[in-house]
Amino acid sequence: MAANADNKPRVFSGIQPTGRKTLGNYSGGFRQYAQTQETHDAFFCIVDLHSITVEYDPAELRDSTLDVAAMLFATGLDSERSTVFCQSHVTAHAEAAWLLSAVASYGQLGRMTQFKEKSDRHEFVSAGLFTYPVLMAGDILLYQTDLVPIGDDQRQHLELARDIAERFNYRYGETFRLPDGKFPEVGGRVMDLQDPTSKMSTTLSSEQGAVYLTDTPDTIRKKFKSAVTDSGREVRYDPKEKPGVSNLLEIMNVATGEPIDALEQSFDGAGYGQFKEAVGEAVVTLLAPIQERFEALRGDERELQRLLAVGAEKARRASEPTLEAMYERMGFVNAGPGRLFGAARPRGL
Ligand code: TYM
């Protein structure tokens, strides 16, 4: 169905370059990116334009953008197969967001859970925080994306992107492909170790509640040792009754690939102490080679910037036909004799 060079369906996802990335980001993000690049024509975007919608430090943005780039490659993306790039390097993203804001409804944006949560927590609520999901819709739709690997917390934003695409197609003619989400079967919502009823989050979790991908082995062991468990002694998967233990079982599955029921059996009668220690050790083992690759890649900023420049060029070429089609269908006069609308058709149209 997809009409690109390799005839593979297209995958697109984005990740923010804010804060230190967590085990939750690994589960819903990084590991799914590496898996999908095997079967798809893959685009992964460091969404720096999204990161300015809440208070941030400009001096840190640059460093954390390169951190995320290095982490994307360290967790398995191959620069030959996947297009990895910065959102701000491809101006189509900001343009698409503006055009799509004409078909996004104010009411629907106000109902976004993430907006409500974040706006409750900040004194200054930027207009960008409100229109954030429109920028995200543009990211996805510009690439005629088939599949979007994400964690559960992005489900509502993806639904909105589909609604926006449908409304645009209805008003202006068939322009966008409708993307599907890809969510992990286990680990779609990794929870905070100290408060297993809340999501493990880069910005909202406490230092002890979140496991960062760059934490040292000892820190990781300590965090799991002090993880909140539930009453009783049984290692049993039951997210309602036993949110703490269930979260740890999911994390163990993410780290080792062992099915949950096999894990329940092998920790039958073991007690929480031994179980938590084992989960910590599994995460240390998972992250050790990733951290080693991360250090090596992060040490060579010039190479990272070169890879991002190559990615941006590919992303510009891939997104331009769709942006042109959007302008044309919305009735804009084209920019001059050198610029023909529709000179290249969006893929699949
Ligand atoms: P971001 O940067 O917050 O997170 C990146 C990815 O990590 C997933 N994730 C989790 N998965 C499981 N458990 C958790 N506790 C957890 N925390 C985070 C997120 O679901 C995400 O997949 N709005 C997006 C970025 C974005 C995007 C896009 C994504 C912008 N444009 C286009 C997909 C397509 C975000 O803030 O992700």
Coordinates of N, CA, C and O in Angstrom, one line a residue, residues 165-250:
A165 N -6.6 14.9 10.5 CA -6.3 14.4 9.1 C -7.7 14.2 8.4 O -7.9 14.6 7.2
E166 N -8.6 13.6 9.1 CA -9.9 13.3 8.5 C -10.6 14.6 8.1 O -11.2 14.7 7.1
R167 N -10.6 15.6 9.0 CA -11.2 16.8 8.8 C -10.6 17.6 7.6 O -11.3 18.1 6.7
F168 N -9.3 17.5 7.5 CA -8.6 18.2 6.4 C -9.0 17.5 5.1 O -9.3 18.1 4.1
N169 N -9.0 16.1 5.1 CA -9.3 15.4 3.9 C -10.7 15.7 3.4 O -11.0 15.8 2.2
Y170 N -11.6 15.8 4.4 CA -13.0 16.1 4.1 C -13.2 17.5 3.5 O -13.8 17.7 2.5
R171 N -12.5 18.5 4.1 CA -12.6 19.9 3.6 C -11.9 20.1 2.3 O -12.4 20.9 1.5
Y172 N -10.7 19.6 2.2 CA -9.8 20.1 1.1 C -9.5 19.0 0.1 O -8.8 19.2 -0.8
G173 N -10.0 17.8 0.3 CA -9.7 16.7 -0.6 C -8.7 15.8 0.1 O -7.9 16.2 0.9
E174 N -8.7 14.5 -0.4 CA -7.9 13.5 0.2 C -6.4 13.9 0.1 O -5.8 14.0 -1.0
T175 N -5.8 14.1 1.3 CA -4.4 14.5 1.3 C -3.5 13.7 2.3 O -2.4 13.4 2.0
F176 N -4.1 13.3 3.4 CA -3.3 12.6 4.4 C -3.7 11.1 4.5 O -4.9 10.8 4.5
R177 N -2.8 10.3 4.8 CA -3.0 8.9 5.2 C -3.3 8.9 6.7 O -2.8 9.7 7.4
L178 N -4.2 8.0 7.1 CA -4.5 7.9 8.5 C -3.6 7.0 9.3 O -3.6 5.8 8.9
P179 N -2.8 7.5 10.2 CA -1.8 6.6 10.9 C -2.4 5.8 12.0 O -3.4 6.2 12.6
D180 N -1.8 4.6 12.2 CA -2.2 3.8 13.3 C -1.1 3.8 14.4 O 0.1 4.0 14.1
G181 N -1.5 3.6 15.6 CA -0.5 3.6 16.7 C 0.0 2.2 16.9 O -0.6 1.2 16.6
K182 N 1.3 2.1 17.5 CA 1.8 0.9 17.9 C 2.2 1.0 19.3 O 3.1 1.8 19.6
F183 N 1.6 0.3 20.2 CA 1.8 0.3 21.6 C 2.4 -1.0 22.1 O 2.0 -2.0 21.6
P184 N 3.3 -0.9 23.1 CA 3.9 -2.2 23.6 C 2.8 -3.0 24.2 O 1.9 -2.5 24.9
E185 N 2.9 -4.3 24.0 CA 1.9 -5.2 24.7 C 2.1 -5.1 26.2 O 1.1 -5.2 27.0
V186 N 3.3 -5.1 26.6 CA 3.6 -4.9 28.1 C 4.6 -3.7 28.2 O 5.5 -3.6 27.4
G187 N 4.3 -2.9 29.2 CA 5.2 -1.7 29.3 C 4.8 -0.5 28.5 O 5.6 0.4 28.3
G188 N 3.5 -0.4 28.2 CA 3.0 0.7 27.5 C 2.9 2.0 28.4 O 2.8 3.1 28.0
R189 N 2.9 1.7 29.7 CA 2.8 2.7 30.7 C 3.6 2.3 31.9 O 3.1 1.7 32.9
V190 N 4.9 2.6 31.9 CA 5.8 2.2 33.0 C 5.5 3.2 34.1 O 5.4 4.4 33.9
M191 N 5.3 2.7 35.4 CA 4.9 3.6 36.5 C 6.0 4.0 37.3 O 7.1 3.3 37.3
D192 N 5.8 5.0 38.1 CA 6.8 5.6 39.0 C 7.1 4.6 40.1 O 6.2 4.0 40.7
L193 N 8.4 4.3 40.4 CA 8.7 3.3 41.4 C 8.2 3.7 42.8 O 8.0 2.8 43.7
Q194 N 8.1 5.0 43.1 CA 7.7 5.4 44.4 C 6.2 5.6 44.5 O 5.6 5.6 45.6
D195 N 5.6 5.8 43.4 CA 4.1 6.0 43.3 C 3.6 5.3 42.1 O 3.4 5.8 41.1
P196 N 3.4 4.0 42.3 CA 3.0 3.1 41.1 C 1.6 3.4 40.5 O 1.2 2.7 39.6
T197 N 0.9 4.4 41.0 CA -0.3 4.8 40.4 C -0.1 6.0 39.4 O -1.0 6.4 38.8
S198 N 1.1 6.5 39.4 CA 1.4 7.6 38.4 C 2.5 7.1 37.4 O 3.3 6.3 37.8
K199 N 2.4 7.7 36.3 CA 3.4 7.4 35.2 C 4.8 7.8 35.6 O 5.0 8.8 36.2
M200 N 5.8 6.9 35.2 CA 7.2 7.3 35.4 C 7.4 8.5 34.3 O 7.2 8.2 33.2
S201 N 7.9 9.6 34.8 CA 7.9 10.8 34.0 C 9.2 11.5 34.1 O 9.8 11.7 35.2
T202 N 9.7 12.0 33.0 CA 11.0 12.8 32.9 C 10.8 14.0 33.8 O 11.7 14.4 34.5
T203 N 9.7 14.7 33.8 CA 9.5 16.0 34.4 C 8.8 15.9 35.8 O 9.1 16.7 36.7
L204 N 7.9 14.9 35.9 CA 7.1 14.9 37.1 C 7.5 13.9 38.2 O 7.2 14.1 39.4
S205 N 8.2 12.9 37.9 CA 8.6 11.9 38.9 C 9.7 12.4 39.8 O 10.5 13.3 39.4
S206 N 9.7 11.9 41.0 CA 10.8 12.3 41.9 C 12.1 11.5 41.5 O 12.0 10.6 40.7
E207 N 13.2 11.9 42.0 CA 14.5 11.3 41.6 C 14.5 9.8 41.9 O 15.0 9.0 41.1
Q208 N 13.9 9.4 43.0 CA 13.8 8.0 43.4 C 12.8 7.2 42.6 O 12.9 6.0 42.4
G209 N 11.8 8.0 42.1 CA 10.7 7.3 41.4 C 11.0 6.9 39.9 O 10.3 6.1 39.4
A210 N 11.9 7.6 39.3 CA 12.2 7.4 37.9 C 13.6 6.8 37.8 O 14.5 7.1 38.5
V211 N 13.7 5.8 36.8 CA 15.0 5.2 36.5 C 15.4 5.9 35.2 O 14.7 5.8 34.2
Y212 N 16.6 6.6 35.3 CA 17.1 7.2 34.1 C 18.0 6.3 33.3 O 18.7 5.5 33.9
L213 N 18.0 6.4 32.0 CA 18.8 5.5 31.2 C 20.3 5.7 31.4 O 21.1 4.8 31.1
T214 N 20.7 6.8 32.0 CA 22.1 7.0 32.3 C 22.5 6.8 33.8 O 23.6 7.2 34.2
D215 N 21.5 6.4 34.6 CA 21.8 6.1 36.0 C 22.9 5.0 36.1 O 23.0 4.1 35.3
T216 N 23.8 5.2 37.1 CA 24.8 4.2 37.3 C 24.2 2.9 37.9 O 23.1 2.9 38.5
P217 N 24.9 1.7 37.7 CA 24.3 0.5 38.2 C 24.0 0.5 39.7 O 22.9 0.0 40.1
D218 N 24.8 1.2 40.5 CA 24.4 1.3 41.9 C 23.2 2.1 42.2 O 22.3 1.7 43.0
T219 N 23.0 3.2 41.5 CA 21.8 4.0 41.6 C 20.6 3.2 41.2 O 19.6 3.2 41.9
I220 N 20.7 2.4 40.1 CA 19.6 1.6 39.7 C 19.2 0.6 40.7 O 18.1 0.4 41.1
R221 N 20.3 -0.1 41.2 CA 20.0 -1.1 42.3 C 19.3 -0.5 43.5 O 18.3 -1.1 44.0
K222 N 19.7 0.7 43.9 CA 19.1 1.3 45.1 C 17.7 1.7 44.8 O 16.8 1.5 45.6
K223 N 17.4 2.2 43.6 CA 16.1 2.6 43.3 C 15.1 1.5 43.3 O 14.0 1.6 43.8
F224 N 15.6 0.3 42.8 CA 14.7 -0.9 42.8 C 14.5 -1.4 44.2 O 13.4 -1.9 44.6
K225 N 15.6 -1.4 45.0 CA 15.5 -1.8 46.4 C 14.4 -1.1 47.1 O 13.7 -1.6 47.9
S226 N 14.4 0.3 46.9 CA 13.4 1.1 47.7 C 12.1 1.3 46.9 O 11.3 2.1 47.3
A227 N 11.9 0.5 45.8 CA 10.6 0.6 45.1 C 9.5 0.2 46.0 O 9.6 -0.7 46.8
V228 N 8.4 1.0 45.9 CA 7.2 0.7 46.7 C 6.5 -0.6 46.2 O 6.2 -0.7 45.0
T229 N 6.3 -1.5 47.1 CA 5.5 -2.7 46.7 C 4.2 -2.7 47.5 O 3.8 -1.6 48.0
D230 N 3.5 -3.8 47.4 CA 2.1 -3.7 48.0 C 2.0 -4.6 49.2 O 3.0 -5.3 49.5
S231 N 0.8 -4.6 49.8 CA 0.7 -5.5 51.0 C 0.7 -7.0 50.5 O 0.5 -7.2 49.3
G232 N 0.9 -7.9 51.4 CA 1.0 -9.3 51.1 C 2.5 -9.6 50.7 O 3.4 -8.8 50.8
R233 N 2.7 -10.8 50.2 CA 4.0 -11.2 49.9 C 4.1 -11.8 48.5 O 5.2 -12.2 48.0
E234 N 2.9 -12.0 47.9 CA 2.8 -12.7 46.6 C 3.3 -11.9 45.4 O 2.9 -10.8 45.2
V235 N 4.2 -12.5 44.6 CA 4.6 -11.8 43.3 C 3.5 -12.2 42.3 O 3.6 -13.3 41.6
R236 N 2.5 -11.4 42.2 CA 1.4 -11.7 41.3 C 1.0 -10.5 40.5 O 1.0 -9.4 41.0
Y237 N 0.7 -10.7 39.2 CA 0.3 -9.6 38.3 C -1.1 -9.2 38.4 O -2.0 -10.0 38.1
D238 N -1.4 -8.1 39.0 CA -2.7 -7.6 39.2 C -2.7 -6.1 39.4 O -2.6 -5.6 40.5
P239 N -2.7 -5.3 38.3 CA -2.4 -3.9 38.3 C -3.4 -3.1 39.3 O -3.0 -2.1 39.9
K240 N -4.6 -3.6 39.5 CA -5.5 -2.9 40.4 C -5.2 -3.1 41.8 O -5.0 -2.2 42.6
E241 N -5.0 -4.4 42.2 CA -4.7 -4.7 43.6 C -3.3 -4.6 44.0 O -3.0 -4.3 45.1
K242 N -2.4 -4.8 43.0 CA -1.0 -4.8 43.3 C -0.2 -4.0 42.2 O 0.6 -4.5 41.4
P243 N -0.4 -2.6 42.2 CA 0.2 -1.8 41.2 C 1.7 -1.8 41.3 O 2.4 -1.8 40.2
G244 N 2.3 -1.9 42.5 CA 3.7 -1.8 42.6 C 4.4 -3.1 42.0 O 5.3 -3.0 41.2
V245 N 3.9 -4.2 42.5 CA 4.5 -5.5 42.0 C 4.2 -5.7 40.5 O 5.1 -6.1 39.7
S246 N 3.0 -5.3 40.0 CA 2.7 -5.5 38.6 C 3.6 -4.6 37.7 O 4.1 -5.1 36.7
N247 N 3.9 -3.4 38.2 CA 4.8 -2.5 37.5 C 6.2 -3.2 37.4 O 6.8 -3.2 36.3
L248 N 6.6 -3.7 38.5 CA 8.0 -4.4 38.5 C 8.0 -5.6 37.6 O 9.0 -5.8 36.9
L249 N 6.9 -6.3 37.6 CA 6.8 -7.5 36.6 C 6.9 -7.0 35.2 O 7.6 -7.6 34.4
E250 N 6.2 -5.9 34.9 CA 6.3 -5.4 33.5 C 7.7 -4.9 33.2 O 8.2 -5.2 32.1

